[in-house]
Tab-separated table of C-alpha atoms and ligand atoms in Angstrom:
chain	number	residue	atom	x	y	z
A	159	MET	CA	156.089	12.937	54.047
A	160	LEU	CA	153.230	14.341	52.053
A	161	MET	CA	150.519	16.200	53.897
A	162	ASN	CA	147.790	18.406	52.564
A	163	ASP	CA	147.426	22.033	53.567
A	164	LYS	CA	144.724	21.256	56.136
A	165	LYS	CA	147.367	19.803	58.455
A	166	PRO	CA	150.505	21.937	58.655
A	167	GLU	CA	153.792	20.097	59.014
A	168	SER	CA	154.287	21.944	62.271
A	169	ALA	CA	151.343	20.092	63.866
A	170	GLU	CA	152.382	18.290	67.011
A	171	PRO	CA	153.105	14.575	66.840
A	172	ILE	CA	150.660	12.608	68.966
A	173	ILE	CA	151.671	9.043	67.999
A	174	ARG	CA	155.282	8.031	67.508
A	175	ILE	CA	156.120	4.494	66.477
A	176	GLU	CA	159.792	3.580	66.260
A	177	ASN	CA	161.085	0.355	64.743
A	178	LEU	CA	158.076	-1.622	65.902
A	179	HIS	CA	158.333	-5.394	65.664
A	180	LYS	CA	155.646	-7.845	66.642
A	181	SER	CA	155.813	-11.620	66.468
A	182	PHE	CA	153.362	-14.322	67.398
A	183	GLY	CA	155.622	-17.243	68.202
A	184	HIS	CA	157.802	-17.731	65.126
A	185	LEU	CA	155.528	-15.626	62.921
A	186	GLU	CA	156.863	-12.101	62.533
A	187	VAL	CA	153.838	-9.957	61.701
A	188	LEU	CA	155.259	-6.432	62.038
A	189	LYS	CA	158.786	-6.113	60.714
A	190	GLY	CA	159.982	-2.657	61.684
A	191	ILE	CA	157.325	0.038	61.474
A	192	ASP	CA	158.341	3.696	61.802
A	193	LEU	CA	155.451	6.089	61.819
A	194	THR	CA	154.618	9.507	63.236
A	195	ILE	CA	151.043	10.731	63.305
A	196	HIS	CA	150.182	14.332	64.081
A	197	LYS	CA	147.348	15.826	66.080
A	198	GLY	CA	144.211	16.054	63.990
A	199	GLU	CA	145.584	13.858	61.246
A	200	VAL	CA	143.345	11.235	59.630
A	201	VAL	CA	145.279	8.204	58.449
A	202	ALA	CA	143.768	5.446	56.319
A	203	LEU	CA	145.542	2.128	56.701
A	204	ILE	CA	145.119	-0.169	53.730
A	205	GLY	CA	146.609	-3.474	52.626
A	206	ALA	CA	145.808	-7.087	51.939
A	207	SER	CA	144.383	-9.378	54.563
A	208	GLY	CA	147.182	-10.629	56.817
A	209	SER	CA	149.503	-7.681	56.154
A	210	GLY	CA	149.425	-6.665	59.827
A	211	LYS	CA	146.943	-3.760	59.896
A	212	SER	CA	144.908	-4.994	62.866
A	213	THR	CA	148.019	-5.987	64.774
A	214	LEU	CA	149.454	-2.492	64.325
A	215	LEU	CA	146.216	-0.921	65.545
A	216	ARG	CA	146.023	-3.303	68.499
A	217	CYS	CA	149.596	-2.425	69.523
A	218	LEU	CA	148.536	1.231	69.698
A	219	ASN	CA	146.174	0.687	72.605
A	220	ARG	CA	148.122	-2.165	74.067
A	221	LEU	CA	145.681	-4.945	73.198
A	222	GLU	CA	148.945	-6.528	72.027
A	223	THR	CA	152.357	-6.225	73.633
A	224	VAL	CA	155.197	-5.368	71.267
A	225	THR	CA	158.191	-7.613	70.623
A	226	ALA	CA	160.626	-4.753	69.977
A	227	GLY	CA	160.559	-1.045	69.283
A	228	ARG	CA	158.855	1.868	70.949
A	229	ILE	CA	155.433	3.483	70.904
A	230	VAL	CA	154.882	6.906	72.418
A	231	ILE	CA	151.379	8.330	72.524
A	232	ASP	CA	150.747	11.841	73.749
A	233	ASN	CA	154.169	11.755	75.428
A	234	ILE	CA	153.371	8.557	77.308
A	235	VAL	CA	155.676	5.620	76.604
A	236	LEU	CA	153.703	2.415	76.117
A	237	ASP	CA	155.861	0.185	78.264
A	238	ASP	CA	155.105	-2.394	80.917
A	239	SER	CA	153.849	0.206	83.365
A	240	LEU	CA	150.208	-0.618	84.082
A	241	LYS	CA	149.595	3.014	84.917
A	242	ASN	CA	150.685	4.016	81.418
A	243	VAL	CA	148.571	1.285	79.841
A	244	HIS	CA	145.464	2.460	81.692
A	245	HIS	CA	146.247	6.030	80.738
A	246	ILE	CA	146.603	5.110	77.057
A	247	ARG	CA	143.395	3.074	77.042
A	248	ARG	CA	141.524	6.191	78.124
A	249	GLU	CA	143.097	8.367	75.495
A	250	VAL	CA	142.735	5.927	72.618
A	251	GLY	CA	139.252	4.798	71.633
A	252	MET	CA	138.749	1.785	69.413
A	253	VAL	CA	135.916	0.700	67.158
A	254	PHE	CA	135.917	-2.829	65.756
A	255	GLN	CA	134.358	-4.523	62.765
A	256	HIS	CA	131.911	-6.280	65.072
A	257	PHE	CA	130.350	-3.725	67.282
A	258	ASN	CA	130.725	-5.628	70.578
A	259	LEU	CA	127.973	-3.697	72.343
A	260	PHE	CA	126.871	-5.111	75.692
A	261	PRO	CA	123.762	-7.103	74.681
A	262	HIS	CA	122.052	-6.929	78.070
A	263	MET	CA	122.239	-3.127	78.248
A	264	THR	CA	120.221	-0.487	76.447
A	265	VAL	CA	121.917	1.908	74.055
A	266	LEU	CA	122.099	4.577	76.761
A	267	GLN	CA	123.459	2.147	79.364
A	268	ASN	CA	126.092	0.961	76.897
A	269	ILE	CA	127.409	4.489	76.603
A	270	MET	CA	127.228	5.350	80.306
A	271	GLU	CA	129.008	2.178	81.461
A	272	ALA	CA	132.663	3.200	81.109
A	273	PRO	CA	132.267	6.855	82.152
A	274	ILE	CA	130.608	5.677	85.386
A	275	HIS	CA	132.828	2.690	86.163
A	276	VAL	CA	136.160	3.782	84.741
A	277	LEU	CA	136.034	7.570	84.908
A	278	LYS	CA	133.890	7.480	88.104
A	279	LYS	CA	131.489	10.065	86.746
A	280	LYS	CA	128.194	10.758	88.460
A	281	LYS	CA	125.207	9.094	86.852
A	282	GLU	CA	123.527	12.367	85.939
A	283	GLU	CA	126.628	13.750	84.266
A	284	ALA	CA	127.275	10.492	82.396
A	285	ALA	CA	123.668	10.448	81.193
A	286	ARG	CA	123.791	14.044	80.030
A	287	GLU	CA	126.967	13.432	78.053
A	288	ALA	CA	125.698	10.129	76.658
A	289	LEU	CA	122.541	11.779	75.358
A	290	ALA	CA	124.597	14.483	73.650
A	291	LEU	CA	126.742	11.812	71.986
A	292	LEU	CA	123.679	9.862	70.850
A	293	LYS	CA	122.327	13.028	69.323
A	294	LYS	CA	125.629	13.547	67.531
A	295	VAL	CA	125.533	10.076	65.925
A	296	GLY	CA	121.818	10.345	65.168
A	297	MET	CA	120.723	7.662	67.634
A	298	LEU	CA	118.935	9.667	70.315
A	299	ASP	CA	115.538	8.169	69.490
A	300	LYS	CA	116.911	4.660	70.148
A	301	LYS	CA	118.376	5.389	73.569
A	302	ASP	CA	116.199	2.867	75.422
A	303	VAL	CA	116.474	0.098	72.836
A	304	TYR	CA	118.592	-3.060	73.208
A	305	PRO	CA	121.355	-3.608	70.624
A	306	ARG	CA	119.726	-6.683	69.034
A	307	LYS	CA	116.853	-4.487	67.864
A	308	LEU	CA	119.197	-2.255	65.894
A	309	SER	CA	120.601	-2.562	62.382
A	310	GLY	CA	124.344	-3.069	61.985
A	311	GLY	CA	124.809	0.550	60.972
A	312	GLN	CA	122.923	1.754	64.031
A	313	GLN	CA	124.919	-0.548	66.312
A	314	GLN	CA	128.159	0.741	64.863
A	315	ARG	CA	127.091	4.353	65.403
A	316	VAL	CA	126.348	3.491	69.037
A	317	ALA	CA	129.762	1.807	69.295
A	318	ILE	CA	131.384	5.014	68.056
A	319	ALA	CA	129.422	7.061	70.599
A	320	ARG	CA	130.475	4.619	73.311
A	321	ALA	CA	134.146	5.052	72.427
A	322	LEU	CA	133.719	8.845	72.350
A	323	ALA	CA	132.189	8.797	75.829
A	324	MET	CA	135.693	8.263	77.225
A	325	ASN	CA	136.643	11.571	75.617
A	326	PRO	CA	139.584	10.046	73.706
A	327	LYS	CA	142.300	12.036	71.979
A	328	ILE	CA	142.714	9.404	69.288
A	329	MET	CA	140.205	7.080	67.635
A	330	LEU	CA	141.212	3.795	66.007
A	331	PHE	CA	138.808	2.080	63.619
A	332	ASP	CA	139.384	-1.477	62.438
A	333	GLU	CA	137.279	-2.063	59.326
A	334	PRO	CA	134.256	-0.380	60.915
A	335	THR	CA	132.025	-0.902	57.890
A	336	SER	CA	133.192	-4.313	56.666
A	337	ALA	CA	130.453	-6.263	58.429
A	338	LEU	CA	127.665	-3.978	57.221
A	339	ASP	CA	125.175	-4.398	54.428
A	340	PRO	CA	126.166	-1.977	51.652
A	341	GLU	CA	123.220	0.335	52.219
A	342	LEU	CA	124.307	0.888	55.854
A	343	VAL	CA	127.923	1.801	55.156
A	344	GLY	CA	127.205	5.451	54.341
A	345	GLU	CA	125.619	6.371	57.674
A	346	VAL	CA	128.669	5.111	59.584
A	347	LEU	CA	131.155	6.808	57.260
A	348	GLN	CA	129.169	10.013	57.657
A	349	VAL	CA	129.671	9.936	61.441
A	350	MET	CA	133.389	9.285	60.915
A	351	ARG	CA	133.636	12.093	58.407
A	352	GLN	CA	132.065	14.457	60.928
A	353	LEU	CA	134.583	13.382	63.588
A	354	ALA	CA	137.430	13.988	61.164
A	355	ASN	CA	136.106	17.458	60.378
A	356	GLU	CA	135.988	18.243	64.087
A	357	GLY	CA	139.719	17.574	64.244
A	358	MET	CA	139.833	14.121	65.839
A	359	THR	CA	143.072	12.225	65.273
A	360	MET	CA	142.008	9.017	63.547
A	361	VAL	CA	143.633	5.845	62.254
A	362	VAL	CA	141.207	3.913	60.101
A	363	VAL	CA	141.749	0.471	58.617
A	364	THR	CA	139.399	0.453	55.665
A	365	HIS	CA	138.658	-0.916	52.237
A	366	GLU	CA	136.501	2.122	51.460
A	367	MET	CA	138.776	3.877	48.993
A	368	SER	CA	136.379	6.756	48.413
A	369	PHE	CA	136.452	7.461	52.157
A	370	ALA	CA	140.254	7.262	52.149
A	371	ARG	CA	140.445	9.632	49.180
A	372	GLU	CA	137.977	12.178	50.518
A	373	VAL	CA	138.618	12.143	54.266
A	374	ALA	CA	142.143	10.898	54.949
A	375	ASP	CA	145.130	13.224	55.066
A	376	ARG	CA	147.417	10.281	54.460
A	377	VAL	CA	147.096	6.748	53.149
A	378	ILE	CA	149.450	4.061	54.382
A	379	PHE	CA	149.729	0.840	52.402
A	380	MET	CA	151.007	-2.113	54.393
A	381	HIS	CA	152.449	-5.223	52.850
A	382	ASN	CA	153.841	-8.164	54.754
A	383	GLY	CA	154.406	-6.291	58.000
A	384	VAL	CA	156.073	-3.192	56.573
A	385	ILE	CA	154.882	0.163	55.257
A	386	GLU	CA	155.288	-0.301	51.525
A	387	GLU	CA	154.065	3.130	50.413
A	388	GLN	CA	152.428	6.180	51.953
A	389	GLY	CA	151.393	9.704	51.146
A	390	ASP	CA	148.580	11.992	50.070
A	391	PRO	CA	145.599	9.801	49.114
A	392	LYS	CA	145.038	11.737	45.905
A	393	VAL	CA	148.558	10.873	44.816
A	394	VAL	CA	149.037	7.425	46.306
A	395	LEU	CA	145.700	6.057	45.145
A	396	THR	CA	145.926	7.393	41.624
A	397	GLU	CA	149.634	7.108	40.868
A	398	PRO	CA	150.959	4.351	43.114
A	399	LYS	CA	154.699	3.823	42.831
A	400	SER	CA	154.774	0.332	44.232
A	401	GLU	CA	153.769	-2.526	41.938
A	402	ARG	CA	152.243	-4.244	44.998
A	403	LEU	CA	150.007	-1.282	45.720
A	404	ARG	CA	148.998	-1.158	42.065
A	405	ALA	CA	148.046	-4.829	42.212
A	406	PHE	CA	146.150	-4.304	45.483
A	407	LEU	CA	144.156	-1.380	44.079
A	408	ARG	CA	143.257	-3.387	40.966
A	409	LEU	CA	141.964	-6.188	43.179
A	410	ILE	CA	139.686	-4.113	45.367
A	411	LYS	CA	138.191	-2.022	42.563
B	74	ADP	P1	145.264	-7.706	58.795
B	74	ADP	O1	144.486	-6.960	59.809
B	74	ADP	O2	146.074	-6.835	57.906
B	74	ADP	O3	144.412	-8.649	58.005
B	74	ADP	P2	146.417	-9.031	61.075
B	74	ADP	O4	147.192	-8.018	61.809
B	74	ADP	O5	145.086	-9.403	61.610
B	74	ADP	O6	146.330	-8.621	59.545
B	74	ADP	O7	147.248	-10.383	60.996
B	74	ADP	C1	148.567	-10.451	60.498
B	74	ADP	C2	149.086	-11.852	60.690
B	74	ADP	O8	149.201	-12.117	62.072
B	74	ADP	C3	148.187	-12.929	60.125
B	74	ADP	O9	149.000	-13.922	59.555
B	74	ADP	C4	147.479	-13.456	61.328
B	74	ADP	O10	147.108	-14.798	61.166
B	74	ADP	C5	148.518	-13.300	62.415
B	74	ADP	N1	147.942	-13.107	63.751
B	74	ADP	C6	147.174	-12.062	64.144
B	74	ADP	N2	146.837	-12.166	65.439
B	74	ADP	C7	147.409	-13.307	65.891
B	74	ADP	C8	147.450	-13.985	67.153
B	74	ADP	N3	146.824	-13.478	68.220
B	74	ADP	N4	148.132	-15.134	67.214
B	74	ADP	C9	148.782	-15.628	66.157
B	74	ADP	N5	148.805	-15.064	64.937
B	74	ADP	C10	148.119	-13.907	64.805
B	75	MG	MG1	142.454	-6.906	60.217
């Protein structure tokens, strides 16, 4: 496995995926994924539409059950135990392509919701932390605004703050900038870049190759439910070994 010098090979594994299979009915979508991700690592997941990227991400916080194989996150086995599932959901934050903010709540209320109702935090504490997170994503001045009044980029930054409010150890992003107008992509990537620099473990499904090249420690190319190629972005994206990855990179350029 290729890693850059920022993340020593001795870093602790935080996600372990062993021989993961996932089918929907007769359709086998993940066909044996083996993958270890270390604390603080930033992984960019790329591949054609339908290759299984979202399904893999969704298995990691148990939005999907697995058909076979094993996932261990932060030493917790993702099995049928509801206790483990709840535990994992707290540790793994997820940001989707469509921001899914609660439309009837202000920005601040959106962020305070889970800390109050899931983590049982006091209102004052939740508010204090929410304001700090809004400051971090540059949205403090919009705290009392409803989501529909915000641009897509602003909504996505709030969605990131909302996920961070659960104090996750891992953040999953599923094409977080794909629904945005081009001029709004940068502000969201900037927030993600900052998170990466702070040492957050991140798995990011993205078509933003410049982000993958500059921010990711590792790029993983999926094809047809398997990992076709992976490694240092500077190597994998410039000298791909696999003909399929070469074809994919030509297509998205
Ligand atoms: P990607 O994110 O790489 O585009 P997905 O993981 O979303 O790929 O989908 C992989 C395949 O699994 C696709 O063929 C898709 O239609 C199928 N699929 C995804 N979710 C479901 C589901 N809930 N039920 C049935 N098929 C699904
Ligand atoms: Mg997808």
